[in-house]
Coordinates of N, CA, C and O in Angstrom, one line a residue:
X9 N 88.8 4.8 70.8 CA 89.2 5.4 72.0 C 88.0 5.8 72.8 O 87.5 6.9 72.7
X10 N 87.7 5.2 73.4 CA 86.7 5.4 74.7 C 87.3 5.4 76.4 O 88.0 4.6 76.9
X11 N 86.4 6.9 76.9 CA 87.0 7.3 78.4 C 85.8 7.9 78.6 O 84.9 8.2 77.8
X12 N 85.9 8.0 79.7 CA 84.7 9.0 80.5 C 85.0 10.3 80.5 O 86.1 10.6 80.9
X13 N 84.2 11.3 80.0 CA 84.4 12.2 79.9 C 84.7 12.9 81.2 O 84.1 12.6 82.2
X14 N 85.8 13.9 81.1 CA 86.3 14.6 82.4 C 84.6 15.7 82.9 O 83.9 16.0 82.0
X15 N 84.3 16.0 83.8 CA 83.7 16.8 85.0 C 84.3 17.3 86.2 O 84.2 16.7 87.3
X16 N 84.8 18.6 86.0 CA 85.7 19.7 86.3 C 84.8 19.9 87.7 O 83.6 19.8 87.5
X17 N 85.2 20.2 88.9 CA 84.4 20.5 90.0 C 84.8 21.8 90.1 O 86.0 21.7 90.5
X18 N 84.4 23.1 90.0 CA 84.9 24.3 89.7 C 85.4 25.5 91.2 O 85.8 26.6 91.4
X19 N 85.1 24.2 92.1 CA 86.0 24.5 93.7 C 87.3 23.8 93.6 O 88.2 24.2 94.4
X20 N 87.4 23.1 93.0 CA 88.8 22.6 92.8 C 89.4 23.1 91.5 O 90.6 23.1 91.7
X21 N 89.2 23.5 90.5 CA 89.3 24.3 89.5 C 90.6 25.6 90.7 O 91.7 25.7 91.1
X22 N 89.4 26.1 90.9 CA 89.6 27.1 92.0 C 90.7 26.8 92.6 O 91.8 27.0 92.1
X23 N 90.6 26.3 93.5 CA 91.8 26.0 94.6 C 92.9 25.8 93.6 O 93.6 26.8 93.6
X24 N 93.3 24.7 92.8 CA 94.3 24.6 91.7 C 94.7 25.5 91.2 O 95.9 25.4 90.9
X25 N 94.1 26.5 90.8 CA 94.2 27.8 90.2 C 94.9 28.9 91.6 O 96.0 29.4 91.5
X26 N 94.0 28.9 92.5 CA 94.9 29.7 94.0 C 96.3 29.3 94.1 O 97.2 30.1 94.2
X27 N 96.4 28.0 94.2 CA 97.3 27.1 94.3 C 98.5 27.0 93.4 O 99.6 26.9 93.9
X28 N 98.2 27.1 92.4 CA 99.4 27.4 91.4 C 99.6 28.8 91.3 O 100.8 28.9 90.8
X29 N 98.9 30.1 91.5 CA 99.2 31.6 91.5 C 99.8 32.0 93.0 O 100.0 33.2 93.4
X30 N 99.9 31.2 93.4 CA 100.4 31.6 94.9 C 102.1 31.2 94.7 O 102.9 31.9 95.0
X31 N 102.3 29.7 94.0 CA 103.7 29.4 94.3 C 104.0 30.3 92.9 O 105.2 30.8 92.8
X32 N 103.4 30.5 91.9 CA 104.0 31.7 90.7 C 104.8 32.9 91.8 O 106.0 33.1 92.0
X33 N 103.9 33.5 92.3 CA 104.2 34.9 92.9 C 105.2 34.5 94.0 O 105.7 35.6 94.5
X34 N 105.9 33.3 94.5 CA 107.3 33.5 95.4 C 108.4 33.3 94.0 O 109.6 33.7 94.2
X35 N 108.2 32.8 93.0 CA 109.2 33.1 92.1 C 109.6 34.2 91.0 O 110.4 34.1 90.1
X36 N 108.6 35.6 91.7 CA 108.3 36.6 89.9 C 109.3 37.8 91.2 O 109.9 37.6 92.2
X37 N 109.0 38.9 90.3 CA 109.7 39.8 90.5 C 108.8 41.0 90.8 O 108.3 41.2 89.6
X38 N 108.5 41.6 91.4 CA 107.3 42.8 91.4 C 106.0 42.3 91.2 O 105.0 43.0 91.1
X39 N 105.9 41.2 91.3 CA 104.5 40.4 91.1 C 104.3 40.8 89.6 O 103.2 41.4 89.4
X40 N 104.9 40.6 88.9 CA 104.7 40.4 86.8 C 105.6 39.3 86.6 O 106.7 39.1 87.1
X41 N 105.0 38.7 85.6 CA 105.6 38.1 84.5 C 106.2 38.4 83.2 O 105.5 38.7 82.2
X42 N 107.2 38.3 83.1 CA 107.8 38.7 82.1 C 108.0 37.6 81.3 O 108.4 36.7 82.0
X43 N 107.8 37.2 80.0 CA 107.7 36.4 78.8 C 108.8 36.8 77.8 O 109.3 37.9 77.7
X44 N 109.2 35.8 77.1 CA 110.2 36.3 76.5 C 109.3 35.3 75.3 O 109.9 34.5 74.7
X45 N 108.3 35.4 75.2 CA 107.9 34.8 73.5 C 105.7 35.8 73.6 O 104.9 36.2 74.5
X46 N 105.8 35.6 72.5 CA 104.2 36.4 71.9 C 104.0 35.8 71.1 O 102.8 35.5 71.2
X47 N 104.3 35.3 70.3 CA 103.5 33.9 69.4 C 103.2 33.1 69.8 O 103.5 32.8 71.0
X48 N 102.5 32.3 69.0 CA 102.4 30.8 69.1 C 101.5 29.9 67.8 O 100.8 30.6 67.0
X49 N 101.6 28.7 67.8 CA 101.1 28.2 67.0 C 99.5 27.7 67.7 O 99.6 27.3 68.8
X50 N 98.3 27.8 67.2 CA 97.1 27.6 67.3 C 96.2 26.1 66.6 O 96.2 25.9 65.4
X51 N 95.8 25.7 67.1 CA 94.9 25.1 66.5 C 93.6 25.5 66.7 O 93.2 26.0 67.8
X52 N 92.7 25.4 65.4 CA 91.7 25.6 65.0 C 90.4 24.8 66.4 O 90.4 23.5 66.6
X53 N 89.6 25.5 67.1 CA 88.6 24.8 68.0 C 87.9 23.5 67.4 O 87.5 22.6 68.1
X54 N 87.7 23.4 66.1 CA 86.9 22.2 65.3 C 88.4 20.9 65.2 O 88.4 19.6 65.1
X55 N 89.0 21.4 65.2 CA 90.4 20.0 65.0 C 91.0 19.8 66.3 O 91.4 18.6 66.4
X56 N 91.1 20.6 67.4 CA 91.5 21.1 69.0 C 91.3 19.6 69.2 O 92.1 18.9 69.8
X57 N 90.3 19.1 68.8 CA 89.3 18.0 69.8 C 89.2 16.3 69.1 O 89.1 15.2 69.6
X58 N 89.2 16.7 67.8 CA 89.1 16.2 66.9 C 90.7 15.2 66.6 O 91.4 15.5 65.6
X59 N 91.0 14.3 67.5 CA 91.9 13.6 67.6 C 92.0 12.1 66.7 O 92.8 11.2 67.0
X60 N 90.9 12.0 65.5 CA 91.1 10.8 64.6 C 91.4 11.7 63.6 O 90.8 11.3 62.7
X61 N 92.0 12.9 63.2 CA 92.5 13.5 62.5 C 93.6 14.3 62.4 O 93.7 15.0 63.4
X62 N 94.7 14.6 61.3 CA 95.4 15.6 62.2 C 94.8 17.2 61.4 O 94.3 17.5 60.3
X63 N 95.1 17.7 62.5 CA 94.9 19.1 62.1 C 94.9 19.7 61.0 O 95.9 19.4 60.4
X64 N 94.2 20.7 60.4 CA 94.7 21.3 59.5 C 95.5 22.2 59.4 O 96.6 22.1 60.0
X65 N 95.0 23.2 58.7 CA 95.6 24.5 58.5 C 96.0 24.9 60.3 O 95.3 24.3 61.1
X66 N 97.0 25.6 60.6 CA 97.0 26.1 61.8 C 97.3 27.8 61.9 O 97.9 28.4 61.0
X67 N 96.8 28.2 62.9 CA 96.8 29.5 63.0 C 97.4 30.3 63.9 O 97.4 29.8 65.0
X68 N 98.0 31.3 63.6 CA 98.5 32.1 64.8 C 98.2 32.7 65.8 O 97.4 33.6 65.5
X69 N 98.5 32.6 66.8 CA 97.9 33.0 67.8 C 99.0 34.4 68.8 O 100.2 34.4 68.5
X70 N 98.6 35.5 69.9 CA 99.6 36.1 70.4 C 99.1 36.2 71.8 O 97.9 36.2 72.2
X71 N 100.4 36.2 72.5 CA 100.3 36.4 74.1 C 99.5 37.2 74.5 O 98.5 37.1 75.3
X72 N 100.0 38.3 73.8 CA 99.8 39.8 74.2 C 98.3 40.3 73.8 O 97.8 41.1 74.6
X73 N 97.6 40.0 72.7 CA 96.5 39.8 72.5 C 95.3 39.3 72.5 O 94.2 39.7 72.1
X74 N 95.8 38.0 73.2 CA 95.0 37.2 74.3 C 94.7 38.3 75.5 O 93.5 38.7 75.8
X75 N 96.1 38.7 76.2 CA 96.2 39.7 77.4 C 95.3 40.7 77.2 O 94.4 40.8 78.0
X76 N 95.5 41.2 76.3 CA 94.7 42.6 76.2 C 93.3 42.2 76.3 O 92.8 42.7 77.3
X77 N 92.3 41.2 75.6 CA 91.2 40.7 76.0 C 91.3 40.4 77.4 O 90.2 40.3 77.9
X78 N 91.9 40.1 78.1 CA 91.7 39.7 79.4 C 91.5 41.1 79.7 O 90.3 41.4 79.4
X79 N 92.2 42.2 80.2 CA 92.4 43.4 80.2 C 91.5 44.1 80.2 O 91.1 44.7 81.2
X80 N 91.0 44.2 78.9 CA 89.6 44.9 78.5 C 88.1 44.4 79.5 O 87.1 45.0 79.7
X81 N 88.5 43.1 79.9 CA 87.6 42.1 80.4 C 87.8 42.9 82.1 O 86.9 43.4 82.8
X82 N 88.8 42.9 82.2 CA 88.9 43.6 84.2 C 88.4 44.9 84.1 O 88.1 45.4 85.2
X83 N 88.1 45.8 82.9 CA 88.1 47.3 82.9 C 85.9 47.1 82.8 O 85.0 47.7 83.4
X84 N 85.8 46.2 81.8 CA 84.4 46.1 81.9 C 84.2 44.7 82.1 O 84.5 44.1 81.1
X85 N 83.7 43.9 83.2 CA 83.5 43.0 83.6 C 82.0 42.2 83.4 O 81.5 41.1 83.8
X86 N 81.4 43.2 82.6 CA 79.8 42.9 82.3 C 80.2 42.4 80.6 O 79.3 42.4 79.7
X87 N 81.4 42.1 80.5 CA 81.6 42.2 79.1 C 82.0 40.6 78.4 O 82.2 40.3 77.2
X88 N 82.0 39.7 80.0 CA 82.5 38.5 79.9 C 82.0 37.1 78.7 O 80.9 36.7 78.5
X89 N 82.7 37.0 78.5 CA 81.7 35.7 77.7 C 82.9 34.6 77.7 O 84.0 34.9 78.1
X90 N 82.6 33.0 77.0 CA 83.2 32.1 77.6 C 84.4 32.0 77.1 O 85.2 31.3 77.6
X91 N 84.7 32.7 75.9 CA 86.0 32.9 75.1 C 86.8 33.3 76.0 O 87.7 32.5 76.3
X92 N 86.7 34.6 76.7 CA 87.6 34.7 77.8 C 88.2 33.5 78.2 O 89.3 33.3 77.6
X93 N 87.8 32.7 78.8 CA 88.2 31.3 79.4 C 89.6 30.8 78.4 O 90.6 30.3 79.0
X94 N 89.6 30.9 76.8 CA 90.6 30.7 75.8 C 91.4 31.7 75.8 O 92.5 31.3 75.4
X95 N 91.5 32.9 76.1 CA 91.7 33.9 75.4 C 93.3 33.8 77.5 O 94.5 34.1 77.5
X96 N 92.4 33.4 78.5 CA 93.2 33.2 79.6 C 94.0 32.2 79.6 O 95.0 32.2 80.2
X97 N 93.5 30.9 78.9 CA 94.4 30.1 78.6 C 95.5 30.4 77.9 O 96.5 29.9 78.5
X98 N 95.8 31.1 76.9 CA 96.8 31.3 76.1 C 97.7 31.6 77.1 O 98.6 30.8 77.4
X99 N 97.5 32.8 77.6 CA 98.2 33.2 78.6 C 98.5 32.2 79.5 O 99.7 31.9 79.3
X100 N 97.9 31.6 80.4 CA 98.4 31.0 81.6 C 99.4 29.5 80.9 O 100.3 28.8 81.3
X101 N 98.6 29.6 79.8 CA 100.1 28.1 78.6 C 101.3 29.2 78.5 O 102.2 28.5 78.2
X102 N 101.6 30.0 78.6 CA 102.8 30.8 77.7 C 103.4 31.0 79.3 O 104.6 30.9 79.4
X103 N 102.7 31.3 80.5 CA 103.4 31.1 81.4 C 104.2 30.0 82.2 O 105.3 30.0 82.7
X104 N 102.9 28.9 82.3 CA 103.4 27.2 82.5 C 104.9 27.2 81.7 O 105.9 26.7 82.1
X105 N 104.7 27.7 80.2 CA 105.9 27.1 79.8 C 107.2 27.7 80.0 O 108.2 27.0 79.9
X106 N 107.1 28.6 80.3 CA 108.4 30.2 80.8 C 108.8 29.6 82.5 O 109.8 29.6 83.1
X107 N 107.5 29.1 82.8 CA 107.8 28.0 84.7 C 107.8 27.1 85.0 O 107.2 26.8 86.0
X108 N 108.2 26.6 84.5 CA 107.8 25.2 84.6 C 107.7 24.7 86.3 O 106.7 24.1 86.7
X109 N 109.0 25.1 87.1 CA 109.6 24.6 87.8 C 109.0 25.4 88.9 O 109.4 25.3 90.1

């Protein structure tokens, strides 16, 4: 399996990201999301990628404690590092899937 690897232009990141939180917020309610799930199933970052294999062991993962690192991340902002970036994904996957539409 050979592709070019993707290179993310992080102004269009951006805009995509504006872009999809804008039409979120004409469908929510008080501007929150409400979830009706906090689990999930995880894969391991070493197997994530690792697609001539299947996965192993898998691990659990939670909405809500993804959230809270985000959280902790807005209260001290000097505190960032690139995990955040996973830690916002969980979140923003647990919402895609609650919206699809």
């Amino acid at each position: 399996m050979t592709t070019e690897l993707p290179s993310i232009p992080l102004a269009d990141l951006r805009a995509s990201f504006d872009l999809l939180l804008r039409r979120l917020e004409t469908t929510t309610v008080d501007g929150e999301v409400a979830l009706d799930k906090d689990y999930f199933w995880s894969v391991p970052a070493a197997a994530r990628y690792d697609v001539t294999a299947e996965p192993g062991e898998l691990t659990i993962g939670q909405v809500s404690e993804s959230w809270a690192h985000i959280k902790n991340l807005l209260a001290d902002q000097d505190r960032a590092v690139g995990h955040h970036l996973v830690w916002l994904a969980d979140v923003l996957r647990a919402i895609g899937h609650e919206f699809p539409g």
